[in-house]
mmCIF file of C-alpha atoms and ligand atoms in Angstrom:
data_model
loop_
_atom_site.group_PDB
_atom_site.id
_atom_site.type_symbol
_atom_site.label_atom_id
_atom_site.label_comp_id
_atom_site.label_asym_id
_atom_site.label_seq_id
_atom_site.Cartn_x
_atom_site.Cartn_y
_atom_site.Cartn_z
ATOM 1 C CA MET A 1 99.780 110.120 106.896
ATOM 2 C CA GLN A 2 96.121 109.367 106.350
ATOM 3 C CA THR A 3 95.459 106.594 103.839
ATOM 4 C CA ARG A 4 92.305 106.972 101.777
ATOM 5 C CA VAL A 5 90.498 104.013 100.220
ATOM 6 C CA VAL A 6 88.741 104.968 96.986
ATOM 7 C CA GLY A 7 86.768 103.055 94.334
ATOM 8 C CA ILE A 8 87.606 103.123 90.640
ATOM 9 C CA GLU A 9 86.313 106.699 90.505
ATOM 10 C CA GLY A 10 89.587 107.551 92.278
ATOM 11 C CA LEU A 11 91.713 106.300 89.388
ATOM 12 C CA SER A 12 92.637 109.752 88.059
ATOM 13 C CA GLU A 13 93.819 110.728 91.521
ATOM 14 C CA ALA A 14 95.958 107.583 91.642
ATOM 15 C CA VAL A 15 97.481 108.485 88.270
ATOM 16 C CA ALA A 16 98.237 112.029 89.472
ATOM 17 C CA LEU A 17 99.988 110.669 92.566
ATOM 18 C CA LEU A 18 102.102 108.275 90.478
ATOM 19 C CA ALA A 19 102.980 111.058 88.027
ATOM 20 C CA ARG A 20 104.392 113.186 90.817
ATOM 21 C CA GLY A 21 106.529 110.364 92.212
ATOM 22 C CA ASP A 22 104.225 109.054 94.939
ATOM 23 C CA VAL A 23 103.119 105.439 95.555
ATOM 24 C CA VAL A 24 99.578 104.004 95.471
ATOM 25 C CA ALA A 25 98.094 100.559 96.017
ATOM 26 C CA PHE A 26 95.943 99.182 93.205
ATOM 27 C CA PRO A 27 94.189 95.923 92.288
ATOM 28 C CA THR A 28 95.512 93.383 89.813
ATOM 29 C CA GLU A 29 93.942 90.041 88.883
ATOM 30 C CA THR A 30 96.498 88.232 91.090
ATOM 31 C CA VAL A 31 97.035 90.304 94.281
ATOM 32 C CA TYR A 32 97.028 94.028 95.132
ATOM 33 C CA GLY A 33 100.182 95.858 94.048
ATOM 34 C CA LEU A 34 102.081 98.789 95.561
ATOM 35 C CA GLY A 35 102.782 100.927 92.505
ATOM 36 C CA ALA A 36 105.222 103.677 91.571
ATOM 37 C CA ASP A 37 106.367 105.194 88.272
ATOM 38 C CA GLY A 38 108.678 102.415 87.096
ATOM 39 C CA LEU A 39 111.162 104.776 85.425
ATOM 40 C CA ASN A 40 111.391 107.156 88.406
ATOM 41 C CA GLU A 41 114.254 105.909 90.561
ATOM 42 C CA THR A 42 113.326 107.953 93.659
ATOM 43 C CA ALA A 43 109.700 106.831 93.517
ATOM 44 C CA CYS A 44 110.691 103.165 93.175
ATOM 45 C CA ARG A 45 113.110 103.482 96.069
ATOM 46 C CA ARG A 46 110.175 104.520 98.285
ATOM 47 C CA ILE A 47 108.481 101.166 97.633
ATOM 48 C CA PHE A 48 111.387 99.380 99.326
ATOM 49 C CA GLY A 49 111.243 101.662 102.360
ATOM 50 C CA ILE A 50 107.473 101.347 102.803
ATOM 51 C CA LYS A 51 107.467 97.546 102.468
ATOM 52 C CA GLY A 52 110.673 96.962 104.412
ATOM 53 C CA ARG A 53 111.855 95.074 101.329
ATOM 54 C CA PRO A 54 115.512 94.007 100.920
ATOM 55 C CA ALA A 55 117.212 96.052 98.167
ATOM 56 C CA ASP A 56 118.364 92.922 96.294
ATOM 57 C CA ASN A 57 114.775 91.772 95.684
ATOM 58 C CA PRO A 58 113.787 93.313 92.321
ATOM 59 C CA LEU A 59 110.358 94.656 91.343
ATOM 60 C CA ILE A 60 108.030 93.694 88.492
ATOM 61 C CA LEU A 61 107.336 96.370 85.862
ATOM 62 C CA HIS A 62 103.682 96.420 84.794
ATOM 63 C CA VAL A 63 103.082 97.403 81.156
ATOM 64 C CA SER A 64 99.988 97.370 78.962
ATOM 65 C CA GLY A 65 101.336 94.929 76.380
ATOM 66 C CA LEU A 66 104.152 93.912 74.037
ATOM 67 C CA SER A 67 105.060 97.496 73.048
ATOM 68 C CA GLY A 68 105.556 98.311 76.730
ATOM 69 C CA LEU A 69 107.826 95.284 77.085
ATOM 70 C CA ALA A 70 109.882 96.399 74.085
ATOM 71 C CA GLN A 71 110.494 99.778 75.777
ATOM 72 C CA VAL A 72 112.062 98.290 78.900
ATOM 73 C CA ALA A 73 113.948 95.393 77.274
ATOM 74 C CA SER A 74 117.400 95.708 75.753
ATOM 75 C CA GLY A 75 117.652 95.068 71.998
ATOM 76 C CA ALA A 76 115.349 92.708 70.099
ATOM 77 C CA LEU A 77 112.839 90.806 72.231
ATOM 78 C CA PRO A 78 113.542 87.092 72.681
ATOM 79 C CA ASP A 79 111.239 85.046 70.448
ATOM 80 C CA MET A 80 110.013 83.147 73.518
ATOM 81 C CA ALA A 81 109.000 86.390 75.257
ATOM 82 C CA VAL A 82 106.932 87.418 72.255
ATOM 83 C CA ARG A 83 105.225 84.036 71.971
ATOM 84 C CA LEU A 84 104.378 83.937 75.675
ATOM 85 C CA ALA A 85 103.140 87.532 75.743
ATOM 86 C CA GLU A 86 100.987 87.003 72.658
ATOM 87 C CA LYS A 87 99.407 83.941 74.209
ATOM 88 C CA PHE A 88 98.986 84.957 77.862
ATOM 89 C CA TRP A 89 98.931 88.769 78.107
ATOM 90 C CA PRO A 90 97.223 90.541 79.610
ATOM 91 C CA GLY A 91 97.352 87.976 82.399
ATOM 92 C CA PRO A 92 99.211 86.444 85.344
ATOM 93 C CA LEU A 93 102.534 85.763 83.597
ATOM 94 C CA THR A 94 105.775 87.680 84.273
ATOM 95 C CA VAL A 95 108.740 87.328 81.912
ATOM 96 C CA VAL A 96 112.330 88.150 82.865
ATOM 97 C CA VAL A 97 114.307 89.780 80.018
ATOM 98 C CA VAL A 98 117.589 91.698 79.714
ATOM 99 C CA ALA A 99 116.843 95.254 80.829
ATOM 100 C CA HIS A 100 117.142 98.461 78.813
ATOM 101 C CA ASP A 101 119.419 101.122 80.343
ATOM 102 C CA ARG A 102 116.390 103.278 81.113
ATOM 103 C CA VAL A 103 115.196 100.816 83.803
ATOM 104 C CA PRO A 104 116.564 102.125 87.130
ATOM 105 C CA ALA A 105 118.962 99.780 88.929
ATOM 106 C CA VAL A 106 116.782 99.920 92.041
ATOM 107 C CA VAL A 107 113.914 98.280 90.085
ATOM 108 C CA ARG A 108 116.254 95.484 88.948
ATOM 109 C CA GLY A 109 117.728 94.880 92.391
ATOM 110 C CA GLY A 110 121.073 95.551 90.692
ATOM 111 C CA LEU A 111 120.593 92.710 88.156
ATOM 112 C CA PRO A 112 121.063 93.165 84.390
ATOM 113 C CA THR A 113 117.549 91.757 83.874
ATOM 114 C CA VAL A 114 114.031 93.060 84.551
ATOM 115 C CA ALA A 115 110.729 91.273 85.258
ATOM 116 C CA VAL A 116 107.741 92.497 83.214
ATOM 117 C CA ARG A 117 104.048 91.672 82.971
ATOM 118 C CA ALA A 118 100.844 93.053 81.480
ATOM 119 C CA PRO A 119 98.201 92.597 84.188
ATOM 120 C CA GLY A 120 94.733 91.318 83.244
ATOM 121 C CA HIS A 121 92.786 93.634 85.583
ATOM 122 C CA PRO A 122 91.029 96.540 83.811
ATOM 123 C CA VAL A 123 91.842 98.969 86.651
ATOM 124 C CA ALA A 124 95.554 98.096 86.508
ATOM 125 C CA LEU A 125 95.599 98.446 82.709
ATOM 126 C CA ASP A 126 93.773 101.805 82.877
ATOM 127 C CA LEU A 127 96.292 103.025 85.443
ATOM 128 C CA ILE A 128 99.280 102.062 83.267
ATOM 129 C CA GLU A 129 97.750 103.548 80.128
ATOM 130 C CA ALA A 130 96.765 106.804 81.818
ATOM 131 C CA LEU A 131 100.256 107.207 83.323
ATOM 132 C CA GLY A 132 101.824 106.375 79.962
ATOM 133 C CA ARG A 133 104.773 104.713 81.676
ATOM 134 C CA PRO A 134 105.476 101.298 83.209
ATOM 135 C CA VAL A 135 104.297 100.872 86.808
ATOM 136 C CA ALA A 136 106.717 99.118 89.169
ATOM 137 C CA ALA A 137 104.758 97.097 91.710
ATOM 138 C CA PRO A 138 105.476 94.369 94.214
ATOM 139 C CA SER A 139 102.612 92.880 96.223
ATOM 140 C CA ALA A 140 101.191 95.551 98.568
ATOM 141 C CA ASN A 141 102.027 93.799 101.858
ATOM 142 C CA ARG A 142 104.743 94.463 104.399
ATOM 143 C CA SER A 143 107.739 92.329 103.492
ATOM 144 C CA GLY A 144 107.348 88.766 104.804
ATOM 145 C CA ARG A 145 103.551 88.930 105.289
ATOM 146 C CA PRO A 146 100.820 87.151 103.307
ATOM 147 C CA SER A 147 100.082 88.956 100.027
ATOM 148 C CA PRO A 148 96.981 91.194 100.034
ATOM 149 C CA THR A 149 94.002 89.981 98.013
ATOM 150 C CA ARG A 150 91.590 92.663 99.335
ATOM 151 C CA ALA A 151 91.890 96.393 100.007
ATOM 152 C CA GLU A 152 91.416 95.738 103.741
ATOM 153 C CA ASP A 153 94.553 93.542 103.715
ATOM 154 C CA VAL A 154 96.519 96.399 102.178
ATOM 155 C CA MET A 155 95.172 98.724 104.873
ATOM 156 C CA ALA A 156 96.117 96.276 107.641
ATOM 157 C CA ASP A 157 99.754 96.317 106.472
ATOM 158 C CA LEU A 158 100.247 99.750 104.897
ATOM 159 C CA GLY A 159 97.485 101.961 106.309
ATOM 160 C CA GLY A 160 99.117 105.222 107.396
ATOM 161 C CA ALA A 161 102.180 104.643 105.196
ATOM 162 C CA ILE A 162 100.717 105.365 101.738
ATOM 163 C CA PRO A 163 98.303 108.066 100.503
ATOM 164 C CA LEU A 164 95.815 105.976 98.498
ATOM 165 C CA VAL A 165 94.384 102.490 97.964
ATOM 166 C CA VAL A 166 92.195 101.886 94.910
ATOM 167 C CA ASP A 167 89.658 99.237 95.950
ATOM 168 C CA ALA A 168 88.075 97.087 93.242
ATOM 169 C CA GLY A 169 87.058 94.138 95.426
ATOM 170 C CA PRO A 170 88.804 90.799 95.913
ATOM 171 C CA CYS A 171 91.383 89.601 93.362
ATOM 172 C CA LEU A 172 90.421 86.941 90.818
ATOM 173 C CA TRP A 173 93.368 84.536 91.307
ATOM 174 C CA GLY A 174 94.559 85.254 94.847
ATOM 175 C CA VAL A 175 98.158 84.148 94.204
ATOM 176 C CA GLU A 176 100.851 86.086 92.361
ATOM 177 C CA SER A 177 101.860 85.783 88.716
ATOM 178 C CA THR A 178 104.036 82.965 87.413
ATOM 179 C CA VAL A 179 107.597 84.243 86.790
ATOM 180 C CA VAL A 180 109.564 82.780 83.851
ATOM 181 C CA ASP A 181 113.137 83.684 82.837
ATOM 182 C CA VAL A 182 113.269 83.783 79.029
ATOM 183 C CA THR A 183 116.888 84.982 78.796
ATOM 184 C CA VAL A 184 118.020 81.340 78.713
ATOM 185 C CA PHE A 185 116.937 78.150 76.960
ATOM 186 C CA PRO A 186 115.066 76.252 78.149
ATOM 187 C CA PRO A 187 113.231 79.052 79.981
ATOM 188 C CA VAL A 188 113.309 78.758 83.785
ATOM 189 C CA LEU A 189 110.247 78.679 86.031
ATOM 190 C CA LEU A 190 111.430 81.099 88.754
ATOM 191 C CA ARG A 191 108.163 81.269 90.692
ATOM 192 C CA PRO A 192 105.070 79.096 90.185
ATOM 193 C CA GLY A 193 101.945 81.268 90.150
ATOM 194 C CA ALA A 194 98.456 81.863 88.865
ATOM 195 C CA LEU A 195 99.257 80.748 85.308
ATOM 196 C CA PRO A 196 99.771 76.966 85.536
ATOM 197 C CA ARG A 197 103.135 75.546 84.511
ATOM 198 C CA GLU A 198 101.324 73.097 82.216
ATOM 199 C CA ASP A 199 99.821 75.976 80.173
ATOM 200 C CA ILE A 200 103.232 77.634 79.746
ATOM 201 C CA GLU A 201 104.935 74.389 78.776
ATOM 202 C CA ALA A 202 102.358 73.891 76.016
ATOM 203 C CA VAL A 203 104.028 76.949 74.402
ATOM 204 C CA THR A 204 107.652 76.629 75.544
ATOM 205 C CA GLY A 205 108.198 72.896 75.936
ATOM 206 C CA PRO A 206 109.597 71.639 79.278
ATOM 207 C CA LEU A 207 110.700 74.463 81.617
ATOM 208 C CA ALA A 208 113.807 74.253 83.773
ATOM 209 C CA LEU A 209 112.974 74.529 87.473
ATOM 210 C CA ALA A 210 114.600 77.111 89.753
ATOM 211 C CA GLY A 211 116.080 75.791 92.938
ATOM 212 C CA GLN A 212 117.360 72.648 91.261
ATOM 213 C CA ASP A 213 121.117 72.783 91.869
ATOM 214 C CA THR A 214 122.684 75.030 89.215
ATOM 215 C CA VAL A 215 119.714 77.188 88.231
ATOM 216 C CA ALA A 216 119.389 80.628 89.861
ATOM 217 C CA ARG A 217 116.175 81.539 91.664
ATOM 218 C CA ALA A 218 114.176 84.731 91.685
ATOM 219 C CA PRO A 219 116.024 86.711 94.382
ATOM 220 C CA GLY A 220 112.787 87.193 96.329
ATOM 221 C CA MET A 221 112.247 83.474 96.764
ATOM 222 C CA LYS A 222 115.066 83.105 99.289
ATOM 223 C CA TYR A 223 113.390 85.275 101.927
ATOM 224 C CA ARG A 224 110.822 84.185 104.514
ATOM 225 C CA HIS A 225 107.482 84.949 102.954
ATOM 226 C CA TYR A 226 103.725 84.977 103.160
ATOM 227 C CA SER A 227 103.796 84.469 106.928
ATOM 228 C CA PRO A 228 101.201 85.394 109.528
ATOM 229 C CA LYS A 229 102.324 85.902 113.156
ATOM 230 C CA ALA A 230 101.211 82.457 114.306
ATOM 231 C CA PRO A 231 103.391 79.553 113.136
ATOM 232 C CA VAL A 232 101.971 77.737 110.113
ATOM 233 C CA ILE A 233 101.907 73.940 110.034
ATOM 234 C CA TRP A 234 101.388 72.524 106.556
ATOM 235 C CA LEU A 235 99.602 69.190 106.564
ATOM 236 C CA LYS A 236 100.322 67.697 103.153
ATOM 237 C CA THR A 237 97.446 65.269 102.835
ATOM 238 C CA GLU A 238 93.751 65.672 102.176
ATOM 239 C CA ASP A 239 92.760 62.259 103.498
ATOM 240 C CA PRO A 240 90.315 63.072 106.328
ATOM 241 C CA GLY A 241 91.337 60.002 108.343
ATOM 242 C CA ALA A 242 95.031 60.912 108.217
ATOM 243 C CA VAL A 243 94.280 64.563 109.013
ATOM 244 C CA LYS A 244 92.190 63.578 112.032
ATOM 245 C CA ALA A 245 94.861 61.239 113.381
ATOM 246 C CA ILE A 246 97.664 63.780 112.981
ATOM 247 C CA ALA A 247 95.553 66.632 114.386
ATOM 248 C CA ALA A 248 95.054 64.738 117.621
ATOM 249 C CA ASP A 249 98.835 64.889 118.210
ATOM 250 C CA ILE A 250 99.321 68.631 117.624
ATOM 251 C CA PRO A 251 99.202 70.543 120.918
ATOM 252 C CA GLY A 252 97.672 73.966 121.557
ATOM 253 C CA ARG A 253 94.728 75.940 120.240
ATOM 254 C CA LEU A 254 94.716 75.326 116.517
ATOM 255 C CA ALA A 255 93.175 77.289 113.675
ATOM 256 C CA TRP A 256 92.357 75.365 110.500
ATOM 257 C CA LEU A 257 92.536 76.351 106.849
ATOM 258 C CA ALA A 258 91.411 73.353 104.811
ATOM 259 C CA PRO A 259 89.317 72.195 101.838
ATOM 260 C CA GLY A 260 85.584 72.159 102.590
ATOM 261 C CA GLY A 261 85.355 68.374 102.583
ATOM 262 C CA VAL A 262 88.190 67.995 105.093
ATOM 263 C CA LEU A 263 86.671 70.613 107.410
ATOM 264 C CA LYS A 264 83.414 68.672 107.468
ATOM 265 C CA ALA A 265 85.194 65.525 108.582
ATOM 266 C CA LEU A 266 87.038 67.517 111.260
ATOM 267 C CA SER A 267 84.102 69.398 112.726
ATOM 268 C CA ALA A 268 84.278 67.575 116.060
ATOM 269 C CA ASN A 269 87.698 68.804 117.171
ATOM 270 C CA SER A 270 88.140 72.033 115.229
ATOM 271 C CA ASP A 271 87.438 75.389 116.842
ATOM 272 C CA VAL A 272 88.641 78.092 114.542
ATOM 273 C CA THR A 273 88.301 77.344 110.836
ATOM 274 C CA ARG A 274 88.279 78.882 107.348
ATOM 275 C CA SER A 275 87.419 76.909 104.211
ATOM 276 C CA LEU A 276 89.665 76.627 101.158
ATOM 277 C CA GLY A 277 86.517 75.736 99.217
ATOM 278 C CA GLU A 278 86.018 72.972 96.696
ATOM 279 C CA SER A 279 88.565 73.707 93.938
ATOM 280 C CA SER A 280 92.164 74.837 93.558
ATOM 281 C CA LEU A 281 90.902 78.199 92.220
ATOM 282 C CA GLN A 282 88.857 78.751 95.377
ATOM 283 C CA ALA A 283 91.807 77.636 97.484
ATOM 284 C CA ALA A 284 94.118 80.133 95.742
ATOM 285 C CA GLN A 285 91.552 82.913 96.177
ATOM 286 C CA ARG A 286 91.143 82.172 99.886
ATOM 287 C CA LEU A 287 94.671 81.183 100.955
ATOM 288 C CA PHE A 288 96.200 84.536 101.949
ATOM 289 C CA ALA A 289 92.963 86.056 103.277
ATOM 290 C CA GLY A 290 92.387 82.874 105.290
ATOM 291 C CA LEU A 291 95.852 83.081 106.869
ATOM 292 C CA ARG A 292 95.251 86.725 107.788
ATOM 293 C CA GLU A 293 91.779 86.124 109.255
ATOM 294 C CA LEU A 294 92.832 83.112 111.310
ATOM 295 C CA ASP A 295 95.926 84.940 112.554
ATOM 296 C CA ALA A 296 93.686 87.698 113.930
ATOM 297 C CA MET A 297 92.154 85.072 116.271
ATOM 298 C CA ARG A 298 95.584 84.554 117.890
ATOM 299 C CA PRO A 299 95.769 80.753 117.708
ATOM 300 C CA ASP A 300 98.863 78.852 118.888
ATOM 301 C CA ALA A 301 99.284 77.598 115.317
ATOM 302 C CA ILE A 302 97.499 77.668 111.964
ATOM 303 C CA VAL A 303 97.218 74.243 110.335
ATOM 304 C CA VAL A 304 96.796 74.360 106.552
ATOM 305 C CA VAL A 305 95.586 71.206 104.830
ATOM 306 C CA TRP A 306 96.553 70.997 101.162
ATOM 307 C CA GLU A 307 98.011 68.364 98.849
ATOM 308 C CA SER A 308 97.394 68.928 95.105
ATOM 309 C CA MET A 309 100.324 70.150 92.983
ATOM 310 C CA GLU A 310 98.355 70.312 89.739
ATOM 311 C CA GLY A 311 97.403 73.570 88.006
ATOM 312 C CA LEU A 312 97.081 76.286 90.647
ATOM 313 C CA GLY A 313 98.010 73.680 93.264
ATOM 314 C CA LEU A 314 101.711 74.106 92.465
ATOM 315 C CA ALA A 315 101.616 77.808 93.402
ATOM 316 C CA ILE A 316 99.626 77.030 96.556
ATOM 317 C CA CYS A 317 102.222 74.412 97.595
ATOM 318 C CA ASN A 318 105.061 76.859 96.876
ATOM 319 C CA ARG A 319 103.494 79.561 99.085
ATOM 320 C CA LEU A 320 102.791 77.057 101.859
ATOM 321 C CA ALA A 321 106.375 75.754 101.754
ATOM 322 C CA LYS A 322 107.541 79.330 102.371
ATOM 323 C CA ALA A 323 104.893 80.313 104.916
ATOM 324 C CA SER A 324 105.182 77.223 107.101
ATOM 325 C CA SER A 325 107.616 76.424 109.877
ATOM 326 C CA GLN A 326 106.675 72.737 109.826
ATOM 327 C CA VAL A 327 105.499 70.363 107.098
ATOM 328 C CA ILE A 328 103.793 67.106 108.058
ATOM 329 C CA GLU A 329 103.521 64.497 105.336
ATOM 330 C CA PRO A 330 102.051 61.188 106.430
HETATM 331 O O1 TXA B 401 101.186 88.903 90.565
HETATM 332 C C1 TXA B 401 102.226 89.502 90.791
HETATM 333 O O2 TXA B 401 103.304 89.205 90.246
HETATM 334 C C2 TXA B 401 102.161 90.672 91.791
HETATM 335 C C3 TXA B 401 101.261 91.746 91.206
HETATM 336 C C4 TXA B 401 101.230 93.006 92.026
HETATM 337 O O3 TXA B 401 101.651 92.010 89.884
HETATM 338 N N1 TXA B 401 103.470 91.187 92.063
HETATM 339 C C5 TXA B 401 104.386 90.488 92.784
HETATM 340 O O4 TXA B 401 105.575 91.162 92.991
HETATM 341 O O5 TXA B 401 104.179 89.397 93.245
HETATM 342 P P1 TXA B 401 106.637 90.727 94.093
HETATM 343 O O6 TXA B 401 107.616 91.827 94.135
HETATM 344 O O7 TXA B 401 105.939 90.403 95.346
HETATM 345 O O8 TXA B 401 107.339 89.482 93.491
HETATM 346 C C6 TXA B 401 108.232 89.613 92.376
HETATM 347 C C7 TXA B 401 109.029 88.352 92.197
HETATM 348 C C8 TXA B 401 110.065 88.190 93.298
HETATM 349 O O9 TXA B 401 110.196 86.817 93.639
HETATM 350 C C9 TXA B 401 111.321 88.716 92.614
HETATM 351 O O10 TXA B 401 112.506 88.225 93.186
HETATM 352 C C10 TXA B 401 111.125 88.239 91.183
HETATM 353 O O11 TXA B 401 109.740 88.420 90.953
HETATM 354 N N2 TXA B 401 111.907 89.049 90.230
HETATM 355 C C11 TXA B 401 111.740 90.352 89.933
HETATM 356 N N3 TXA B 401 112.679 90.769 89.053
HETATM 357 C C12 TXA B 401 113.449 89.702 88.768
HETATM 358 C C13 TXA B 401 114.607 89.489 87.927
HETATM 359 N N4 TXA B 401 115.144 90.465 87.215
HETATM 360 N N5 TXA B 401 115.142 88.238 87.921
HETATM 361 C C14 TXA B 401 114.615 87.239 88.644
HETATM 362 N N6 TXA B 401 113.510 87.382 89.454
HETATM 363 C C15 TXA B 401 112.958 88.596 89.527
HETATM 364 MG MG1 MG B 402 105.407 89.719 97.221
#
């Protein structure tokens, strides 16, 4: 199959493809998504085949707002879902609610619940509104690979496997939405993401954290994720002296993904580098693209330097924990 990359002028074509049960890649404010009609079971099943995604890893339904959520949730909406949606939608927050019968089991990964968000990207919202139905969409990468933040990343993974990519430039946040389970109290942070935990807790009070003994995780979080071909070594310090000392002990031809200030201090012994910039927003925007670009240079390992867990830093640390085969903490 030939994959065509179109600008936003191709939106009506994307809608037509979705309406007839096909899949298309489209931009959101977090990462690019691989979309299908979220109420069409056959169409949603194709997403799993194209991505190589395990069937027990459910999809997120993208809606245009609270009324869309009400259509895919069972019964009255939880008060917490309404408060969160009113405050943060459209935006990078996904809520998990009990699913209405009309949501195909394949979308839910067989669970009784469904994950839903209203994306903050105008192209994504236009697509949902023009289709008039929820759009099921995971990130538009092959399963296990870094998420795509640019149309070219989608093409690298899925070129030839899907008919259309709508290209609207690089994504604003660069990491996926924050996923919160509001079927329980206190709500559970299933996946840290572009909306900082601190902002959510200002509305909900303290969140429970997934992965802490009894609390279930988002099914997707148990799989190897976000990984380039080269092994990733996560260096959990931003102190240039410590980074330099540790770097001297790592063998092989290394590629570096690090904050701008750290790269400066390293310039003597670094060959292949990409900057994570000067802020956690820049780091989030550049993380996945940086991993992909450095991987293309075929290093023996990619060393990522990152420490902050505040704001967007928590999502960055979560992705690095999953992408890396080794964590070095001085
Ligand atoms: O920003 C995003 O969320 C992007 C864009 C395209 O919207 N989408 C995305 O989808 O990251 P995906 O499929 O890569 O990640 C969805 C996450 C997975 O960890 C999955 O296990 C979890 O949400 N999830 C989905 N449905 C769930 C449910 N019913 N219960 C618990 N976790 C669920
Ligand atoms: Mg994903």
